[in-house]
CSV table of C-alpha atoms in Angstrom, one decimal:
chain,number,residue,atom,x,y,z
L,1289,MET,CA,-37.5,-33.4,-30.9
L,1290,ARG,CA,-38.6,-29.8,-31.6
L,1291,THR,CA,-42.3,-30.9,-31.5
L,1292,ALA,CA,-41.8,-32.5,-28.1
L,1293,VAL,CA,-40.1,-29.3,-26.8
L,1294,ARG,CA,-42.8,-27.2,-28.2
L,1295,CYS,CA,-45.5,-29.3,-26.7
L,1296,LEU,CA,-43.7,-29.2,-23.3
L,1297,SER,CA,-43.5,-25.4,-23.5
L,1298,ILE,CA,-47.2,-25.1,-24.2
L,1299,LEU,CA,-48.0,-27.4,-21.3
L,1300,LEU,CA,-45.8,-25.3,-19.0
L,1301,ILE,CA,-47.4,-22.0,-20.2
L,1302,LEU,CA,-50.9,-23.5,-19.7
L,1303,ALA,CA,-49.9,-24.7,-16.2
L,1304,VAL,CA,-48.5,-21.3,-15.2
L,1305,SER,CA,-51.5,-19.5,-16.7
L,1306,SER,CA,-53.9,-21.8,-14.8
L,1307,ALA,CA,-52.0,-21.2,-11.6
L,1308,VAL,CA,-52.1,-17.4,-12.1
L,1309,HIS,CA,-55.8,-17.4,-12.6
L,1310,ALA,CA,-56.6,-19.8,-9.8
L,1311,CYS,CA,-57.6,-18.6,-6.3
L,1312,PRO,CA,-54.7,-18.1,-3.9
L,1313,PRO,CA,-53.8,-21.3,-2.0
L,1314,SER,CA,-54.4,-19.5,1.3
L,1315,GLU,CA,-58.0,-18.7,0.4
L,1316,ARG,CA,-58.6,-22.2,-0.8
L,1317,ALA,CA,-57.4,-23.4,2.6
L,1318,ALA,CA,-59.6,-20.9,4.4
L,1319,LEU,CA,-62.7,-22.2,2.5
L,1320,LEU,CA,-61.8,-25.8,3.3
L,1321,ALA,CA,-61.5,-24.9,7.0
L,1322,PHE,CA,-64.9,-23.1,6.8
L,1323,ARG,CA,-66.4,-26.2,5.1
L,1324,ALA,CA,-64.9,-28.5,7.8
L,1325,ALA,CA,-67.0,-26.8,10.5
L,1326,LEU,CA,-70.3,-27.6,8.7
L,1327,GLN,CA,-72.2,-30.8,8.0
L,1328,GLU,CA,-74.6,-30.9,5.1
L,1329,PRO,CA,-75.9,-34.5,4.7
L,1330,TYR,CA,-78.7,-34.3,2.2
L,1331,LEU,CA,-77.9,-32.2,-0.9
L,1332,GLY,CA,-74.1,-32.6,-1.3
L,1333,ILE,CA,-73.5,-28.9,-2.0
L,1334,PHE,CA,-69.9,-29.2,-1.0
L,1335,ASN,CA,-69.2,-32.0,-3.4
L,1336,SER,CA,-68.0,-29.5,-6.0
L,1337,TRP,CA,-65.4,-28.1,-3.6
L,1338,THR,CA,-62.5,-30.1,-5.1
L,1339,GLY,CA,-59.4,-29.2,-7.1
L,1340,ASP,CA,-56.9,-26.4,-6.6
L,1341,ASP,CA,-59.0,-23.6,-8.0
L,1342,CYS,CA,-61.8,-22.5,-5.7
L,1343,CYS,CA,-62.9,-19.9,-8.3
L,1344,ASN,CA,-63.8,-22.7,-10.7
L,1345,ARG,CA,-67.2,-24.1,-10.2
L,1346,TRP,CA,-67.1,-24.4,-6.4
L,1347,TYR,CA,-70.8,-24.2,-5.5
L,1348,GLY,CA,-71.7,-20.8,-3.9
L,1349,ILE,CA,-68.3,-19.3,-4.4
L,1350,SER,CA,-67.6,-16.3,-6.6
L,1351,CYS,CA,-64.3,-14.6,-7.2
L,1352,ASP,CA,-63.1,-11.2,-8.5
L,1353,SER,CA,-62.4,-11.6,-12.2
L,1354,VAL,CA,-59.2,-9.5,-12.0
L,1355,THR,CA,-57.6,-10.5,-8.6
L,1356,HIS,CA,-59.1,-14.0,-8.4
L,1357,ARG,CA,-59.7,-13.5,-4.7
L,1358,VAL,CA,-62.9,-14.9,-3.2
L,1359,ALA,CA,-65.5,-12.1,-3.3
L,1360,ASP,CA,-68.8,-13.8,-2.3
L,1361,ILE,CA,-70.0,-16.8,-0.4
L,1362,ASN,CA,-73.7,-17.5,-1.3
L,1363,LEU,CA,-75.1,-20.6,0.4
L,1364,ARG,CA,-78.9,-20.6,0.8
L,1365,GLY,CA,-80.8,-23.5,2.2
L,1366,GLU,CA,-83.9,-22.6,0.2
L,1367,SER,CA,-83.3,-22.2,-3.5
L,1368,GLU,CA,-84.6,-23.0,-6.9
L,1369,ASP,CA,-81.3,-24.4,-7.8
L,1370,PRO,CA,-81.4,-27.9,-9.5
L,1371,ILE,CA,-79.7,-29.5,-6.5
L,1372,PHE,CA,-82.7,-28.6,-4.4
L,1373,GLU,CA,-85.2,-29.6,-7.1
L,1374,ARG,CA,-83.7,-33.0,-7.5
L,1375,ALA,CA,-83.6,-33.6,-3.8
L,1376,HIS,CA,-87.3,-32.4,-3.4
L,1377,ARG,CA,-86.4,-30.7,-0.1
L,1378,THR,CA,-85.0,-27.6,1.4
L,1379,GLY,CA,-81.5,-27.6,3.0
L,1380,PHE,CA,-80.5,-28.6,6.5
L,1381,MET,CA,-77.0,-27.9,7.8
L,1382,THR,CA,-75.4,-28.2,11.2
L,1383,GLY,CA,-72.1,-27.0,12.7
L,1384,HIS,CA,-70.9,-23.5,13.1
L,1385,ILE,CA,-69.4,-20.6,11.1
L,1386,SER,CA,-65.7,-21.0,11.4
L,1387,PRO,CA,-63.5,-17.9,12.0
L,1388,ALA,CA,-61.5,-19.1,9.1
L,1389,ILE,CA,-64.0,-17.1,7.0
L,1390,CYS,CA,-62.2,-14.0,8.2
L,1391,LYS,CA,-59.1,-15.0,6.3
L,1392,LEU,CA,-61.0,-14.2,3.1
L,1393,THR,CA,-60.2,-10.5,3.4
L,1394,ARG,CA,-61.7,-9.4,0.1
L,1395,LEU,CA,-65.2,-10.7,0.8
L,1396,SER,CA,-68.0,-8.5,-0.3
L,1397,GLY,CA,-70.9,-10.7,0.4
L,1398,VAL,CA,-71.6,-13.5,2.9
L,1399,VAL,CA,-74.9,-15.3,2.6
L,1400,ILE,CA,-75.3,-18.4,4.8
L,1401,ALA,CA,-79.1,-18.5,5.1
L,1402,ASP,CA,-82.0,-20.7,5.9
L,1403,TRP,CA,-80.0,-23.8,7.0
L,1404,LYS,CA,-82.0,-24.2,10.2
L,1405,GLY,CA,-79.4,-26.0,12.2
L,1406,ILE,CA,-76.2,-23.9,12.1
L,1407,THR,CA,-75.4,-22.9,15.7
L,1408,GLY,CA,-72.7,-21.0,17.6
L,1409,GLU,CA,-72.0,-17.3,17.5
L,1410,ILE,CA,-71.3,-14.9,14.6
L,1411,PRO,CA,-67.5,-14.9,14.5
L,1412,ARG,CA,-66.2,-11.7,16.2
L,1413,CYS,CA,-63.5,-11.4,13.5
L,1414,ILE,CA,-66.2,-10.8,10.8
L,1415,THR,CA,-66.0,-7.1,11.6
L,1416,SER,CA,-62.4,-7.1,10.3
L,1417,LEU,CA,-63.6,-7.6,6.7
L,1418,PRO,CA,-63.2,-4.1,5.2
L,1419,PHE,CA,-65.0,-4.7,1.9
L,1420,LEU,CA,-68.1,-6.5,3.3
L,1421,ARG,CA,-71.3,-5.1,1.9
L,1422,ILE,CA,-73.8,-7.9,2.6
L,1423,LEU,CA,-74.1,-10.1,5.7
L,1424,ASP,CA,-77.1,-12.4,5.5
L,1425,LEU,CA,-77.4,-15.1,8.1
L,1426,ILE,CA,-81.2,-15.4,8.3
L,1427,GLY,CA,-82.9,-18.7,9.3
L,1428,ASN,CA,-80.3,-20.5,11.4
L,1429,ARG,CA,-79.8,-21.1,15.1
L,1430,LEU,CA,-77.1,-18.6,15.8
L,1431,SER,CA,-76.8,-17.3,19.3
L,1432,GLY,CA,-74.8,-14.8,21.3
L,1433,ASP,CA,-74.6,-11.1,20.8
L,1434,LEU,CA,-74.2,-9.0,17.7
L,1435,PRO,CA,-70.5,-8.1,17.5
L,1436,ALA,CA,-69.9,-5.0,19.6
L,1437,ASP,CA,-67.8,-3.3,17.0
L,1438,ILE,CA,-70.0,-4.1,14.0
L,1439,GLY,CA,-69.8,-0.4,13.2
L,1440,ARG,CA,-66.4,-1.1,11.7
L,1441,LEU,CA,-68.1,-2.5,8.6
L,1442,ARG,CA,-68.4,0.9,7.0
L,1443,ARG,CA,-69.4,-0.5,3.5
L,1444,LEU,CA,-72.2,-2.7,4.9
L,1445,THR,CA,-75.5,-2.2,3.1
L,1446,VAL,CA,-77.4,-5.3,4.2
L,1447,LEU,CA,-77.4,-6.8,7.7
L,1448,ASN,CA,-79.9,-9.7,8.1
L,1449,VAL,CA,-79.7,-12.0,11.1
L,1450,ALA,CA,-83.5,-12.6,11.4
L,1451,ASP,CA,-84.9,-15.9,12.7
L,1452,ASN,CA,-82.0,-16.9,14.9
L,1453,LEU,CA,-81.4,-16.9,18.7
L,1454,ILE,CA,-79.3,-13.7,18.9
L,1455,SER,CA,-79.5,-12.1,22.3
L,1456,GLY,CA,-78.0,-9.1,24.1
L,1457,SER,CA,-78.6,-5.5,23.2
L,1458,ILE,CA,-78.2,-3.7,19.9
L,1459,PRO,CA,-74.6,-2.4,19.8
L,1460,ALA,CA,-74.3,1.4,19.8
L,1461,SER,CA,-71.8,1.1,17.0
L,1462,LEU,CA,-74.5,-0.2,14.7
L,1463,ALA,CA,-75.5,3.4,14.2
L,1464,SER,CA,-72.0,4.1,12.8
L,1465,LEU,CA,-72.9,2.2,9.6
L,1466,PRO,CA,-73.3,5.1,7.1
L,1467,ASN,CA,-74.3,2.9,4.1
L,1468,LEU,CA,-76.7,0.5,5.8
L,1469,MET,CA,-80.0,0.3,3.8
L,1470,HIS,CA,-81.6,-2.9,5.0
L,1471,LEU,CA,-81.6,-4.0,8.7
L,1472,ASP,CA,-83.4,-7.2,9.7
L,1473,LEU,CA,-83.2,-8.4,13.2
L,1474,ARG,CA,-86.6,-10.0,13.4
L,1475,ASN,CA,-87.5,-13.0,15.6
L,1476,ASN,CA,-84.5,-13.1,17.9
L,1477,LYS,CA,-84.0,-12.5,21.7
L,1478,ILE,CA,-82.6,-9.0,21.5
L,1479,SER,CA,-83.3,-6.9,24.5
L,1480,GLY,CA,-82.5,-3.4,25.8
L,1481,PRO,CA,-83.3,-0.1,24.2
L,1482,LEU,CA,-82.7,1.1,20.7
L,1483,PRO,CA,-79.5,3.2,20.6
L,1484,GLN,CA,-80.2,6.9,20.9
L,1485,ASN,CA,-78.2,7.6,17.8
L,1486,PHE,CA,-80.2,5.0,15.8
L,1487,GLY,CA,-81.0,7.8,13.4
L,1488,ASN,CA,-77.4,8.2,12.3
L,1489,MET,CA,-78.0,5.5,9.7
L,1490,ARG,CA,-79.2,8.0,7.2
L,1491,MET,CA,-79.3,5.6,4.3
L,1492,LEU,CA,-81.6,3.1,6.0
L,1493,SER,CA,-84.8,2.3,4.1
L,1494,ARG,CA,-86.0,-0.8,6.0
L,1495,ALA,CA,-85.7,-1.4,9.8
L,1496,LEU,CA,-87.3,-4.7,10.7
L,1497,LEU,CA,-86.9,-5.5,14.4
L,1498,SER,CA,-90.2,-7.3,15.4
L,1499,ARG,CA,-90.5,-10.2,17.8
L,1500,ASN,CA,-87.7,-9.4,20.2
L,1501,GLN,CA,-87.6,-8.0,23.7
L,1502,ILE,CA,-86.6,-4.4,22.8
L,1503,SER,CA,-87.6,-1.9,25.5
L,1504,GLY,CA,-87.6,1.8,26.1
L,1505,SER,CA,-89.1,4.6,24.0
L,1506,LEU,CA,-88.6,5.4,20.3
L,1507,PRO,CA,-85.5,7.6,19.9
L,1508,GLY,CA,-86.1,11.0,18.4
L,1509,SER,CA,-83.1,10.5,16.1
L,1510,ILE,CA,-85.2,8.1,13.9
L,1511,SER,CA,-86.9,11.2,12.5
L,1512,LYS,CA,-83.7,12.1,10.7
L,1513,ILE,CA,-83.7,8.9,8.6
L,1514,TYR,CA,-85.3,10.6,5.6
L,1515,ARG,CA,-85.2,7.4,3.4
L,1516,LEU,CA,-86.9,5.2,6.0
L,1517,ALA,CA,-90.0,3.5,4.3
L,1518,ASP,CA,-90.6,0.5,6.5
L,1519,LEU,CA,-90.3,0.5,10.3
L,1520,ASP,CA,-91.4,-2.7,12.1
L,1521,LEU,CA,-91.0,-2.8,15.9
L,1522,SER,CA,-94.0,-5.0,16.6
L,1523,MET,CA,-94.1,-7.6,19.4
L,1524,ASN,CA,-91.5,-6.0,21.6
L,1525,GLN,CA,-91.7,-4.2,25.0
L,1526,LEU,CA,-91.6,-0.5,23.9
L,1527,THR,CA,-93.1,2.0,26.3
L,1528,GLY,CA,-94.0,5.7,26.3
L,1529,PRO,CA,-96.0,7.6,23.8
L,1530,ILE,CA,-96.0,7.4,20.0
L,1531,PRO,CA,-94.1,10.6,19.0
L,1532,ASP,CA,-95.7,13.2,16.8
L,1533,TRP,CA,-92.7,13.4,14.5
L,1534,ILE,CA,-93.3,9.9,13.2
L,1535,GLY,CA,-96.1,11.2,11.1
L,1536,ARG,CA,-93.9,13.8,9.4
L,1537,MET,CA,-91.4,11.4,8.0
L,1538,ALA,CA,-91.3,11.9,4.3
L,1539,VAL,CA,-91.4,8.4,2.8
L,1540,LEU,CA,-92.5,6.2,5.8
L,1541,ALA,CA,-95.1,3.9,4.3
L,1542,THR,CA,-95.3,1.0,6.8
L,1543,LEU,CA,-95.4,1.5,10.5
L,1544,ASN,CA,-95.9,-1.6,12.7
L,1545,LEU,CA,-95.9,-1.0,16.4
L,1546,ASP,CA,-98.4,-3.6,17.5
L,1547,GLY,CA,-97.9,-5.8,20.5
L,1548,ASN,CA,-95.9,-3.3,22.7
L,1549,LYS,CA,-96.7,-1.3,25.8
L,1550,LEU,CA,-97.1,2.1,24.2
L,1551,SER,CA,-99.4,4.6,25.9
L,1552,GLY,CA,-100.9,8.0,25.4
L,1553,SER,CA,-103.0,9.2,22.5
L,1554,ILE,CA,-102.7,8.6,18.8
L,1555,PRO,CA,-100.8,11.5,17.1
L,1556,ALA,CA,-103.0,13.2,14.6
L,1557,SER,CA,-100.0,13.5,12.2
L,1558,ILE,CA,-99.9,9.8,11.4
L,1559,LEU,CA,-103.4,9.8,10.1
L,1560,VAL,CA,-102.6,12.3,7.4
L,1561,SER,CA,-99.2,11.2,6.5
L,1562,SER,CA,-97.5,9.0,3.9
L,1563,ILE,CA,-98.1,5.9,6.1
L,1564,SER,CA,-100.4,3.5,4.3
L,1565,ASP,CA,-99.9,0.4,6.4
L,1566,LEU,CA,-100.5,1.4,10.1
L,1567,ASN,CA,-100.7,-1.2,12.9
L,1568,LEU,CA,-101.0,0.1,16.5
L,1569,SER,CA,-103.0,-2.8,17.9
L,1570,ARG,CA,-102.4,-4.4,21.3
L,1571,ASN,CA,-101.0,-1.4,23.1
L,1572,TYR,CA,-102.3,0.8,25.9
L,1573,LEU,CA,-103.3,3.8,23.7
L,1574,THR,CA,-106.0,6.1,25.2
L,1575,GLY,CA,-108.1,9.1,24.2
L,1576,ASN,CA,-110.2,9.6,21.1
L,1577,VAL,CA,-109.3,8.6,17.5
L,1578,PRO,CA,-108.3,12.0,16.1
L,1579,ASP,CA,-110.9,13.5,13.8
L,1580,VAL,CA,-108.4,14.6,11.1
L,1581,PHE,CA,-108.9,12.1,8.2
L,1582,GLY,CA,-108.8,13.7,4.8
L,1583,PRO,CA,-107.7,13.2,1.2
L,1584,ARG,CA,-104.1,12.5,2.3
L,1585,SER,CA,-105.3,9.6,4.4
L,1586,TYR,CA,-104.7,6.4,2.4
L,1587,PHE,CA,-104.6,3.1,4.2
L,1588,THR,CA,-104.3,-0.4,2.9
L,1589,VAL,CA,-104.4,-1.4,6.6
L,1590,LEU,CA,-105.4,0.6,9.6
L,1591,ASP,CA,-105.4,-1.4,12.8
L,1592,LEU,CA,-106.1,0.2,16.1
L,1593,SER,CA,-107.6,-2.8,17.9
L,1594,TYR,CA,-107.0,-4.0,21.4
L,1595,ASN,CA,-106.4,-0.6,23.0
L,1596,ASN,CA,-108.3,1.7,25.4
L,1597,LEU,CA,-109.6,4.2,22.8
L,1598,LYS,CA,-112.9,5.9,23.6
L,1599,GLY,CA,-115.4,8.2,22.1
L,1600,ALA,CA,-117.1,8.1,18.7
L,1601,ILE,CA,-115.6,6.9,15.4
L,1602,PRO,CA,-114.7,10.2,13.6
L,1603,LYS,CA,-117.0,11.1,10.8
L,1604,SER,CA,-113.9,12.4,8.9
L,1605,VAL,CA,-112.9,8.7,8.2
L,1606,SER,CA,-115.3,8.9,5.3
L,1607,GLN,CA,-113.2,11.6,3.8
L,1608,ALA,CA,-110.1,9.4,3.5
L,1609,SER,CA,-109.1,8.7,-0.1
L,1610,TYR,CA,-109.0,5.0,0.6
L,1611,ILE,CA,-109.1,2.5,3.5
L,1612,GLY,CA,-108.9,-1.1,2.6
L,1613,HIS,CA,-109.0,-2.8,6.0
L,1614,MET,CA,-109.8,-1.1,9.3
L,1615,ASP,CA,-110.0,-2.8,12.7
L,1616,LEU,CA,-111.3,-0.8,15.7
L,1617,SER,CA,-112.3,-3.8,17.7
L,1618,HIS,CA,-111.6,-4.4,21.4
L,1619,ASN,CA,-111.7,-0.7,22.5
L,1620,HIS,CA,-114.2,1.5,24.4
L,1621,LEU,CA,-115.7,3.3,21.4
L,1622,CYS,CA,-119.3,4.3,21.5
L,1623,GLY,CA,-122.0,5.7,19.2
L,1624,PRO,CA,-123.2,5.1,15.7
L,1625,ILE,CA,-120.9,3.7,13.0
L,1626,PRO,CA,-120.8,6.2,10.1
L,1627,SER,CA,-122.4,5.2,6.8
L,1628,GLY,CA,-120.8,5.2,3.4
L,1629,ALA,CA,-117.2,4.3,2.5
L,1630,PRO,CA,-115.2,2.6,3.9
L,1631,PHE,CA,-117.8,1.3,6.4
L,1632,ASP,CA,-120.0,-0.2,3.7
L,1633,HIS,CA,-117.4,-3.0,3.0
L,1634,LEU,CA,-116.2,-3.7,6.6
L,1635,GLU,CA,-117.4,-6.7,8.5
L,1636,ALA,CA,-118.7,-6.8,12.1
L,1637,ALA,CA,-115.3,-8.2,13.3
L,1638,SER,CA,-113.8,-4.7,12.7
L,1639,PHE,CA,-116.1,-3.2,15.4
L,1640,VAL,CA,-116.9,-5.9,18.0
L,1641,PHE,CA,-116.0,-5.7,21.7
L,1642,ASN,CA,-116.5,-2.0,22.1
L,1643,ASP,CA,-118.7,-0.3,24.8
L,1644,CYS,CA,-121.7,0.8,22.7
L,1645,LEU,CA,-121.0,1.0,19.0
L,1646,CYS,CA,-124.1,0.5,16.9
L,1647,GLY,CA,-125.3,0.6,13.4
L,1648,LYS,CA,-124.5,-1.4,10.3
L,1649,PRO,CA,-122.7,-4.0,10.3
L,1650,LEU,CA,-123.6,-4.3,14.0
L,1651,LYS,CA,-127.1,-4.1,15.5
L,1652,ALA,CA,-129.2,-1.0,14.8
L,1653,CYS,CA,-128.8,1.9,17.1
């Protein structure tokens, strides 16, 4: 009798302990509602979402070890996980992101990426998640605007909605994200100007906004982002001149402004700056290429093609410490191509379709 009572007591203790360490029933219900809005027919990633404890081996779900609240949703449609290797394919998922996700109020990371078929809008309520640090929704078919009050996510460090169908303008509140380090809005349908207070995001190191319909000029506030290393605004509709301050940014290494409607001359400052990957092609730039190259000029890529530049190729280019690839084609340059590095390793394609350039690798002068 005592043995039976003891066994029953142990079972009760184990049951209570298991219940204490399981995720709250309300969060399990929220996850199941989130799952119900999605259809994933090939991999079966939701097959593990069974049982009462969503913290125990539910695929893509991580919980806080102390509170047992759901902390992360990490669902990627392209992965080296064995599920993908066995299926010999990437993921495909349809449906939409249910607002039920907002009931998981301790979420720190939301990654629902590269599923190709998820549609609908980003739930407006996502901005009510006070602990959210990562929001990665790249590679779906999400539409609608970015939430107007996205600036409420004060802890956000990564915002990635690239390769979707997001439209509308960039909310002014975006600049209220004091901890944002990585911003990726590439390949959407975003229009309108950059917010004038864009530079308030002082922790930003990467701003990738290419292949949209962003218009207007570059806000001067960008010059205040002292950590910015990578700025890509290519394939947009930016107008006005390239500001001189952009060449004085301390750590800016990549500047892609190709495929816009920028005009005016090339600021001398960007040719003697920390920028090593510079692409200004396919704009309306005029004037001479500044003759200011020197030991601080180090370029893995220097692309000034498809503009309206005139005059001679500056002889100071030979004083650059390194130029890996240079493209001056499709301009109105004239005169002899200088000899020596870097010109001795460049092909004719770097100089064609100018008014009267001559010399190696083109025809002799």
